[in-house]
Structures are given as C-alpha cells and as structure tokens.
mmCIF file of C-alpha atoms in Angstrom:
data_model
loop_
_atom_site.group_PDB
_atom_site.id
_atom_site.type_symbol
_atom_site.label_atom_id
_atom_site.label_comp_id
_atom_site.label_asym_id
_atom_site.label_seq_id
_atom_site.Cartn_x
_atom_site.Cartn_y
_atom_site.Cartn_z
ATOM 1 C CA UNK T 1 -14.324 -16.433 -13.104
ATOM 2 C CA UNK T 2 -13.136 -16.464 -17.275
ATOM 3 C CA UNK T 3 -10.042 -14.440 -18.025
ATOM 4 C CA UNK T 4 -11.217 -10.622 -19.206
ATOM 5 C CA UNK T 5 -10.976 -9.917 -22.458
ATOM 6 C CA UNK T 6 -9.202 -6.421 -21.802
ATOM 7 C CA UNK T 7 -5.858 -4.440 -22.632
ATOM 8 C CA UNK T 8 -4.555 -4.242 -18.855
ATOM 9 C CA UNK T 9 -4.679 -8.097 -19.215
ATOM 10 C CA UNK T 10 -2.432 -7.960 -21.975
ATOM 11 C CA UNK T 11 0.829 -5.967 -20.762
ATOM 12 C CA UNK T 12 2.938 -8.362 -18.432
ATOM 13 C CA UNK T 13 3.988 -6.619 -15.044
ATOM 14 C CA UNK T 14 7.785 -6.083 -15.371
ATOM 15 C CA UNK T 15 10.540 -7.255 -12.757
ATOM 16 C CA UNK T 16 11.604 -4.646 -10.822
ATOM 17 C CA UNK T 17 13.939 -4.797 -7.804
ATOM 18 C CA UNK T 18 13.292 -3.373 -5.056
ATOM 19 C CA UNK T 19 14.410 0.235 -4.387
ATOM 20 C CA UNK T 20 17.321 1.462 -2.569
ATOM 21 C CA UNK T 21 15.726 2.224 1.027
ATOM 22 C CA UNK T 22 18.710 4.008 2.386
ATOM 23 C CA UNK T 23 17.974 6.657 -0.930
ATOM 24 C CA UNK T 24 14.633 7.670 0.580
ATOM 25 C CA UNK T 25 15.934 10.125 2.805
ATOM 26 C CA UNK T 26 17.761 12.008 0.059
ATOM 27 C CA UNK T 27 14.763 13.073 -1.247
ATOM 28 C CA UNK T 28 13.030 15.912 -0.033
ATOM 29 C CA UNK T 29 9.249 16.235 1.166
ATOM 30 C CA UNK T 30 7.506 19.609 -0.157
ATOM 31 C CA UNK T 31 4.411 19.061 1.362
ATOM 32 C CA UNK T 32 1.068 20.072 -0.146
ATOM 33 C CA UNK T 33 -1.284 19.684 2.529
ATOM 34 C CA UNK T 34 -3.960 17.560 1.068
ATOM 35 C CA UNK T 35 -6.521 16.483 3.248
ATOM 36 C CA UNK T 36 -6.841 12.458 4.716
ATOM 37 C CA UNK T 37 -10.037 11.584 2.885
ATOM 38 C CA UNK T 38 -12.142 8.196 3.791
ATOM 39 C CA UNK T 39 -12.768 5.693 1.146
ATOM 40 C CA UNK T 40 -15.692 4.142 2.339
ATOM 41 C CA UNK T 41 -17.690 7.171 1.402
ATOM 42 C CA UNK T 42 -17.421 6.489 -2.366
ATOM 43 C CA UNK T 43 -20.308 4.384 -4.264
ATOM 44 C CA UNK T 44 -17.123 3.438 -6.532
ATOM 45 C CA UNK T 45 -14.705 2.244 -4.217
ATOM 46 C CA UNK T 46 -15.296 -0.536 -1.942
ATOM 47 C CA UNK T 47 -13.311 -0.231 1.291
ATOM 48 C CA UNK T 48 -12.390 -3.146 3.758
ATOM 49 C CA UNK T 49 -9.898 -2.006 6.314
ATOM 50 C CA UNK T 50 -7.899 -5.458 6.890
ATOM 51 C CA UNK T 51 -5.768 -5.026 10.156
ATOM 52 C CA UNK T 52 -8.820 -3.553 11.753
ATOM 53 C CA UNK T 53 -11.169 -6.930 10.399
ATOM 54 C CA UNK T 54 -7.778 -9.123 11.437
ATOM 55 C CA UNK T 55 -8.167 -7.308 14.907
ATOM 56 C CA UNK T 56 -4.379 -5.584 15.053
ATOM 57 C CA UNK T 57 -4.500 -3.674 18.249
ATOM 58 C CA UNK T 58 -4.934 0.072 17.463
ATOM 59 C CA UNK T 59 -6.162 -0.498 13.936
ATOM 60 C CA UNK T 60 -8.290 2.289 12.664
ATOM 61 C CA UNK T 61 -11.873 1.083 10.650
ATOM 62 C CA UNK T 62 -11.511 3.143 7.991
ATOM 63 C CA UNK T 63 -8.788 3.641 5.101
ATOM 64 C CA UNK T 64 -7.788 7.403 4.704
ATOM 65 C CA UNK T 65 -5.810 8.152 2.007
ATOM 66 C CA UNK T 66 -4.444 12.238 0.679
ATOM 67 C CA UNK T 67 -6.497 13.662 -1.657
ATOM 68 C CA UNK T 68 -4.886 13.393 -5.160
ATOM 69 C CA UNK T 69 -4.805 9.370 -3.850
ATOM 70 C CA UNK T 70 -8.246 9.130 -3.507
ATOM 71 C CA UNK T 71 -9.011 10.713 -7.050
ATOM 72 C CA UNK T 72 -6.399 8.460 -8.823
ATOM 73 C CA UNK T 73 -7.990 5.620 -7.087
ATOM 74 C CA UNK T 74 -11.195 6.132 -8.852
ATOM 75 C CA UNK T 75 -9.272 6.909 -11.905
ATOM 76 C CA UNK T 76 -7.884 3.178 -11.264
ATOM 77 C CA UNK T 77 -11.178 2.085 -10.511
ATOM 78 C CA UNK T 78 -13.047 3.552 -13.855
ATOM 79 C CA UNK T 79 -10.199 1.370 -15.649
ATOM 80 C CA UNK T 80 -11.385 -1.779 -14.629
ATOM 81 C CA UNK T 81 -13.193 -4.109 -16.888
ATOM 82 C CA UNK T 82 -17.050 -4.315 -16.229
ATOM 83 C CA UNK T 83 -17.898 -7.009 -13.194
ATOM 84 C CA UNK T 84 -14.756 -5.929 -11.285
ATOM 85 C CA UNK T 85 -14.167 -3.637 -8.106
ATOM 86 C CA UNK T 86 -11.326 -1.862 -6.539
ATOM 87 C CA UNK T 87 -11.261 -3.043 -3.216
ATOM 88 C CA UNK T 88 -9.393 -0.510 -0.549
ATOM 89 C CA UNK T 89 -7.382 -2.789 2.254
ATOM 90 C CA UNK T 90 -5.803 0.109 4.102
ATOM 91 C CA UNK T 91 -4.408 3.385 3.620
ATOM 92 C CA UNK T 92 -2.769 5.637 6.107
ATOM 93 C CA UNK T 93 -1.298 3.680 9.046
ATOM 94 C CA UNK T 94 -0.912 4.742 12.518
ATOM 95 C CA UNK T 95 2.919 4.468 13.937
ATOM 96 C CA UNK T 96 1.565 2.154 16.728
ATOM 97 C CA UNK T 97 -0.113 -0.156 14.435
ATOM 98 C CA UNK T 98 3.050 -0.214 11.762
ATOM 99 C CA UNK T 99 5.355 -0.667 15.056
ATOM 100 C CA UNK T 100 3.032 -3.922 15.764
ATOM 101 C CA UNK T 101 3.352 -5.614 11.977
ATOM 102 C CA UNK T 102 7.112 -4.819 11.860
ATOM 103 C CA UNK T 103 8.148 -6.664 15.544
ATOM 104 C CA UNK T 104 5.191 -9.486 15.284
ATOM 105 C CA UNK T 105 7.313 -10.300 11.735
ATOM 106 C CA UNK T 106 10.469 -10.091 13.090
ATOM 107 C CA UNK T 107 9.340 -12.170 16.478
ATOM 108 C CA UNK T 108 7.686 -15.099 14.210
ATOM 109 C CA UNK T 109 11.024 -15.023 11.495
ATOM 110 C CA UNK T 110 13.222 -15.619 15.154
ATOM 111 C CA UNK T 111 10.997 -18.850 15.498
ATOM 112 C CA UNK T 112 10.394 -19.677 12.145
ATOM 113 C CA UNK T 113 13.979 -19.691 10.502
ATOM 114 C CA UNK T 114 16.397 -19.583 12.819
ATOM 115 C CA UNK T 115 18.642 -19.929 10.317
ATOM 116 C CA UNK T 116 18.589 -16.496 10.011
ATOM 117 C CA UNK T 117 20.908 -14.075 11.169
ATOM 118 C CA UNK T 118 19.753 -10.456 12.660
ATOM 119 C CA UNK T 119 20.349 -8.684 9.212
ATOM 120 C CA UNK T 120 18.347 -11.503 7.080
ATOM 121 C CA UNK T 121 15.700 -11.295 9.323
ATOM 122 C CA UNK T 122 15.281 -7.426 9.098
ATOM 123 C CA UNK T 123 15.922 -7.481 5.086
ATOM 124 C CA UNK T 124 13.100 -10.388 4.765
ATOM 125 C CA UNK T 125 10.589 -8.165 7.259
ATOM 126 C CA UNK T 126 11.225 -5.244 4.904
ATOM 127 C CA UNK T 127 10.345 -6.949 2.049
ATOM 128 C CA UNK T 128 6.610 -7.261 3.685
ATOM 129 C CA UNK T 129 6.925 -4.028 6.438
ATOM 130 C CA UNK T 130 8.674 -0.881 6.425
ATOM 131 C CA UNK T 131 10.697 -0.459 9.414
ATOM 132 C CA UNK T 132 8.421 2.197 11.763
ATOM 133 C CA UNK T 133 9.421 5.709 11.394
ATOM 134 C CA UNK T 134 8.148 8.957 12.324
ATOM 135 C CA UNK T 135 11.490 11.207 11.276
ATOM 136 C CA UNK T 136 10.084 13.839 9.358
ATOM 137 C CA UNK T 137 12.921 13.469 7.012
ATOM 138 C CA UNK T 138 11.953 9.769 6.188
ATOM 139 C CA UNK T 139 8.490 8.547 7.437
ATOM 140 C CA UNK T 140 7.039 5.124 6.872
ATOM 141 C CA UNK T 141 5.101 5.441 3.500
ATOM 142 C CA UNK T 142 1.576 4.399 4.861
ATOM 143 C CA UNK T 143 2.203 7.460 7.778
ATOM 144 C CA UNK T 144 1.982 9.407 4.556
ATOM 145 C CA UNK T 145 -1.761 8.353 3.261
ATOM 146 C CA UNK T 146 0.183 7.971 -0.009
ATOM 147 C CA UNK T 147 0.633 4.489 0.226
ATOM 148 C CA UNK T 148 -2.543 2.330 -0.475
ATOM 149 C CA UNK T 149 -3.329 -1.478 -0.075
ATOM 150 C CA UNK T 150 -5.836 -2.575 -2.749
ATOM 151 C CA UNK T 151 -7.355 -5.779 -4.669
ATOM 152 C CA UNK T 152 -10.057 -7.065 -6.590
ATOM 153 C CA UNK T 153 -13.123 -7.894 -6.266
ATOM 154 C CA UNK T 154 -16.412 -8.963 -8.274
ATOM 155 C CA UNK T 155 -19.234 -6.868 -8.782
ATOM 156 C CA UNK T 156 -20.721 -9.104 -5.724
ATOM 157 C CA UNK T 157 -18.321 -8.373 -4.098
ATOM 158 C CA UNK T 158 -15.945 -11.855 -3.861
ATOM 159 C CA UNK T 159 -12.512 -11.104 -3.349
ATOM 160 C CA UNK T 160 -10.625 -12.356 -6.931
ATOM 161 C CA UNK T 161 -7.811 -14.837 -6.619
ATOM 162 C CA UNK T 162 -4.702 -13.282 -6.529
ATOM 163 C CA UNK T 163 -2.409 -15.879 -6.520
ATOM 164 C CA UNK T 164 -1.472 -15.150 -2.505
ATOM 165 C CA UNK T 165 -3.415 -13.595 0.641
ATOM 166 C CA UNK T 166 -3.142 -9.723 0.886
ATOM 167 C CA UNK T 167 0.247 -9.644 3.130
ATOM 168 C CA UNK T 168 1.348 -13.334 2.695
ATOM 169 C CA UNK T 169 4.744 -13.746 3.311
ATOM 170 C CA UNK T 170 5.846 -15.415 0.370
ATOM 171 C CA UNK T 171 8.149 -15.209 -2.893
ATOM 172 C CA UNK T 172 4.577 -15.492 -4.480
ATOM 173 C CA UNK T 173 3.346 -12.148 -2.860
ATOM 174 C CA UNK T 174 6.443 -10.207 -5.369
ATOM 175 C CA UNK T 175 4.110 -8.133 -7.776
ATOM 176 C CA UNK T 176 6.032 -10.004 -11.004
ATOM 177 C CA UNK T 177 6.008 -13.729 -9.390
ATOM 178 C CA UNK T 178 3.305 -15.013 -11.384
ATOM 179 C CA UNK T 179 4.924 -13.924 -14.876
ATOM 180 C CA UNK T 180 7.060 -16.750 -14.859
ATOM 181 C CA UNK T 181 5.079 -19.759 -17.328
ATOM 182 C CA UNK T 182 6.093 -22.647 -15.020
ATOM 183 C CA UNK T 183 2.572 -21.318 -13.232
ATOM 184 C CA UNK T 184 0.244 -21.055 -16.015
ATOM 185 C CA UNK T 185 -1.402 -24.268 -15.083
ATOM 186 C CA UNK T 186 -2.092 -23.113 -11.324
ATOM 187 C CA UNK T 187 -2.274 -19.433 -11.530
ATOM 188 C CA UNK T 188 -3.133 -18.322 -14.836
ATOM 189 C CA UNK T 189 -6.192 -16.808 -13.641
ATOM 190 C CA UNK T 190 -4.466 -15.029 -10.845
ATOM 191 C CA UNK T 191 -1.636 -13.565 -13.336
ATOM 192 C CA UNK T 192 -4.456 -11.856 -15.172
ATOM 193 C CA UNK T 193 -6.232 -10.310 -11.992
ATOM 194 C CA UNK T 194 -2.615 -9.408 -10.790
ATOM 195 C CA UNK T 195 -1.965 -7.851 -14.721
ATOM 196 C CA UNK T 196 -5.293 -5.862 -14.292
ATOM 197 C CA UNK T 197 -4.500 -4.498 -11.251
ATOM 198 C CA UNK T 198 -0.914 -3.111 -11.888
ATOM 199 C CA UNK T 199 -2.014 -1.987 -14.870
ATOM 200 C CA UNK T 200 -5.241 -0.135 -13.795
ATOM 201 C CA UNK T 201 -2.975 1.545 -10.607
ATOM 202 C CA UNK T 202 0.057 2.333 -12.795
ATOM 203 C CA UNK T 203 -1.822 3.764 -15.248
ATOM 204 C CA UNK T 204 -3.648 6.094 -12.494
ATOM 205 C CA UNK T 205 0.016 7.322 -11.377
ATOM 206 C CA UNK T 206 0.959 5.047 -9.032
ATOM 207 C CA UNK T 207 3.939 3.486 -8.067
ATOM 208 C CA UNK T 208 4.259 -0.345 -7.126
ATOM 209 C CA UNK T 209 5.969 -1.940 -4.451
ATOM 210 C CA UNK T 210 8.015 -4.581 -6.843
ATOM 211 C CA UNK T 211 7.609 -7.084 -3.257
ATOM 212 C CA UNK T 212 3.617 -6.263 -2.366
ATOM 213 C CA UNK T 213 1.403 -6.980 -5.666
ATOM 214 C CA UNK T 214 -1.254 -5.139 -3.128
ATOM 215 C CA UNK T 215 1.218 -1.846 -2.538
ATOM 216 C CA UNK T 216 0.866 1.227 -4.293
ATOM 217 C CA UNK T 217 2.220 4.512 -3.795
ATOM 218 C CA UNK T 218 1.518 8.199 -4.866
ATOM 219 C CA UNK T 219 3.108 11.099 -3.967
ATOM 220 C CA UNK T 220 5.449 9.737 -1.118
ATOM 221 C CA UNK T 221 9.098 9.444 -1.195
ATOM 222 C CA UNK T 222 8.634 5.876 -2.165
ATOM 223 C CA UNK T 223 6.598 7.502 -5.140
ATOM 224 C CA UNK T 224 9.369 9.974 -6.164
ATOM 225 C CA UNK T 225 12.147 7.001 -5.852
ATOM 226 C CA UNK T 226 10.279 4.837 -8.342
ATOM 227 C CA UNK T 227 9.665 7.882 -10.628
ATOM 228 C CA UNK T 228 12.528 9.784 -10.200
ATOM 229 C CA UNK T 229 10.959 12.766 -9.073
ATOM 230 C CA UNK T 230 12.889 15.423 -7.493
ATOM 231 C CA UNK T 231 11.120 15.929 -3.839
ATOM 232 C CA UNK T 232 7.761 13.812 -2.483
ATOM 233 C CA UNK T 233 4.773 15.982 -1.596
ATOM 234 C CA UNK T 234 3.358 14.152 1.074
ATOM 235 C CA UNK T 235 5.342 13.581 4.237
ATOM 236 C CA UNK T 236 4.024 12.310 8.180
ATOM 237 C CA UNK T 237 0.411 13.379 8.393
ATOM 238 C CA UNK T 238 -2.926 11.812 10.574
ATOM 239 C CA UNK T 239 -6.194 12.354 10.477
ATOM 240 C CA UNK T 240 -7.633 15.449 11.979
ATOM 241 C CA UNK T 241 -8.987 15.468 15.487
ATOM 242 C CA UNK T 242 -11.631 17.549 16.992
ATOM 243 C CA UNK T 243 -8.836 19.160 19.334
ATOM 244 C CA UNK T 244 -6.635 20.081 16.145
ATOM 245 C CA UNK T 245 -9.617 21.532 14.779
ATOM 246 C CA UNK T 246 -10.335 23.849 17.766
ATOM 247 C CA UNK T 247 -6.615 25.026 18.045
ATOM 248 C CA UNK T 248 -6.590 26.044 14.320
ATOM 249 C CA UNK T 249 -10.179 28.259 14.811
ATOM 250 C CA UNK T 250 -8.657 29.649 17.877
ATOM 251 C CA UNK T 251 -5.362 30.531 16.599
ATOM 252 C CA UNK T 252 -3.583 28.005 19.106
ATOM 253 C CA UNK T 253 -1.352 26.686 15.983
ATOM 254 C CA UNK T 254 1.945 26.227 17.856
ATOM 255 C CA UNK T 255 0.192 24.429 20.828
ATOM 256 C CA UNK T 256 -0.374 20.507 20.545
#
C-alpha cells in the first residue's frame, strides 16, 4: 500500500516515557456510569477480539468498551484517510484473562532471560501488561472499558503493517520506535500507518500508552495521568448480566 497523502501522516508521534504507575492511585475515580457498549455492532468500526481468536482461556468474543469510548472511536475512525479502517482488538478485559497475560509473560521472561532478576522481569512485563488488579482504588485500565486495543486495516479488510504484531514484545512495539530515520528503509511505510493512527486516536481524546503503539486510553486513571486531569471517571466495571439485571428491577441492589 502507497504512503497517504494526509495531515495525521505528517505530525511525528513524540517520545514519551512511560508514566509513573505508583501515581495512579493518587488519583481519584468519580465514576459516571456509562454503559459497556459492543463494537461489533457498528457498520464503522470493525471489531476482531484477539485473545479470544488467539484462544486465551476465558477470553470474551466481543470488545466492550464505556460509552464516551465508543463515540470517540468513531470520531477516530471518521479521521482516517479514505481506504482505511479502525480495527477494534479488545476492549474491556476480564481479571481472569489479564491475570493469564501478566503470569504467561512473566513465566516465558524466567526462561527466556534469565539474566533477569525478579524486579527486571516485572518492570519488562509491565511495559506489555498491567499487573492484575481489582482494588477499586487502582484497577487494571482494560477492567475499566476505557482502555482500547486498535489498528489498521484496508477497506478489504487486510490488517496494515505496523511495524510489529499487536502485543509483540519488542523495543519496536514503543508507540515512538519507528521515528528514529535509521528505519526509513524497512519501515517507512509502517511509521506512516503508526503516525495515522496516533494521530487519528489522540485527536479523538485519547491517551497513548508511550510502550503499546496499539493502547489507548479514555477516561481511566491512566487517561487522567497522561492529561493531568484531576480524578478518572471510569473505574472497575463488567458487562451486565441477566442476574444483575433482575436484582436492579426487583430492588435487590445490595445483593450480588
């Protein structure tokens, strides 16, 4: 596929570090209650829940994301250049299934360098996996459906290079890796789709995961860290069940 001729091609996608973890719990969740909405029910979103294609136990098939999310997503998506999709990867994330990334990348790192110490190993998982949480004060971002996973695609539907595989753990997966002109020759093309992307996302009100060129956040703590916002308005949330439904019409609020 030819480079775009388009703006969001133009702007390079700056360098940012990535954020002080321990600082997410400082900032306070105001929730707003927005519904978990599905993806795969918009004609302008195309939706391809990965861990549940890779077959990660307990993977849902379907990517849910808050409802704000889903409207800046088509915002994104209406930025694109003509022949190009947004492609949804995943969305909110079950505890058991972000338990399951963050030990199977800590396992393979204990085989794979052990030249690693405990604390390099965890600080190298991070970079790829937040660490599971389900405190109320601090939840894992995709427990939120604030965080999204996303690429492109063409208007076929063929995934666009990206320079790396959607959660490839390497220093080529950092959002700003491809900047760099020593890979103009080999990913040139890649930079652009990359430069699209964070540009289309960003300018929707997203945040970007400086590690994850795929990771974008809105309205989590993650969110509010990157923007400095004063609280997050999404905290822990799932998708509604038929049993949650019945205890709300019957008044049975406090019962679970």
């Amino acid at each position: 596929m030819t480079n775009p001729k388009t703006p969001l091609a133009e702007a390079p996608i700056p360098d940012h570090p990535l954020p002080d973890w321990s600082a997410l719990r400082d900032i306070p969740i105001v929730e707003r209650n927005d519904p978990l909405l599905p993806t795969s029910l918009s004609p302008g979103l195309a939706t391809y829940p990965a861990y549940y294609k890779m077959g990660v136990p307990h993977a849902v098939d379907e990517c849910f994301v808050r409802r704000e999310v889903f409207d800046r997503l088509m915002l994104a998506s209406q930025r694109l250049p003509a022949g190009m999709r947004l492609v949804v990867l995943d969305g909110w994330r079950p505890f058991i299934v972000q338990q399951y990334l963050f030990d199977t990348l800590i396992n393979l790192l204990q085989h794979a360098r052990p030249d690693l110490d405990a604390d390099a190993r965890y600080a190298f998982t991070r970079t790829l996996v937040s660490p599971p949480s389900t405190d109320p004060e601090a939840p894992s971002p995709h427990l939120t459906g604030g965080s999204v996973d996303v690429t492109l695609s063409d208007a076929d539907g063929r995934l666009l290079d990206m320079g790396t595989l959607f959660d490839e753990a390497s220093p080529l997966s950092w959002s700003a890796a491809l900047e760099d002109p020593v890979h103009d020759d080999r990913y040139g093309e890649a930079r652009v789709h990359r430069r699209i992307l964070y540009n289309a996302m960003t300018g929707a009100g997203f945040t970007n995961l400086p590690s994850e060129w795929w990771h974008y956040d809105f309205g989590n703590q993650l969110w509010a860290l990157h923007r400095g916002e004063p609280r997050a308005i999404y905290g822990a949330t799932r998708p509604p069940g038929v049993e949650r439904l019945w205890q709300h019409q019957l008044g049975l609020k406090g019962h679970s």
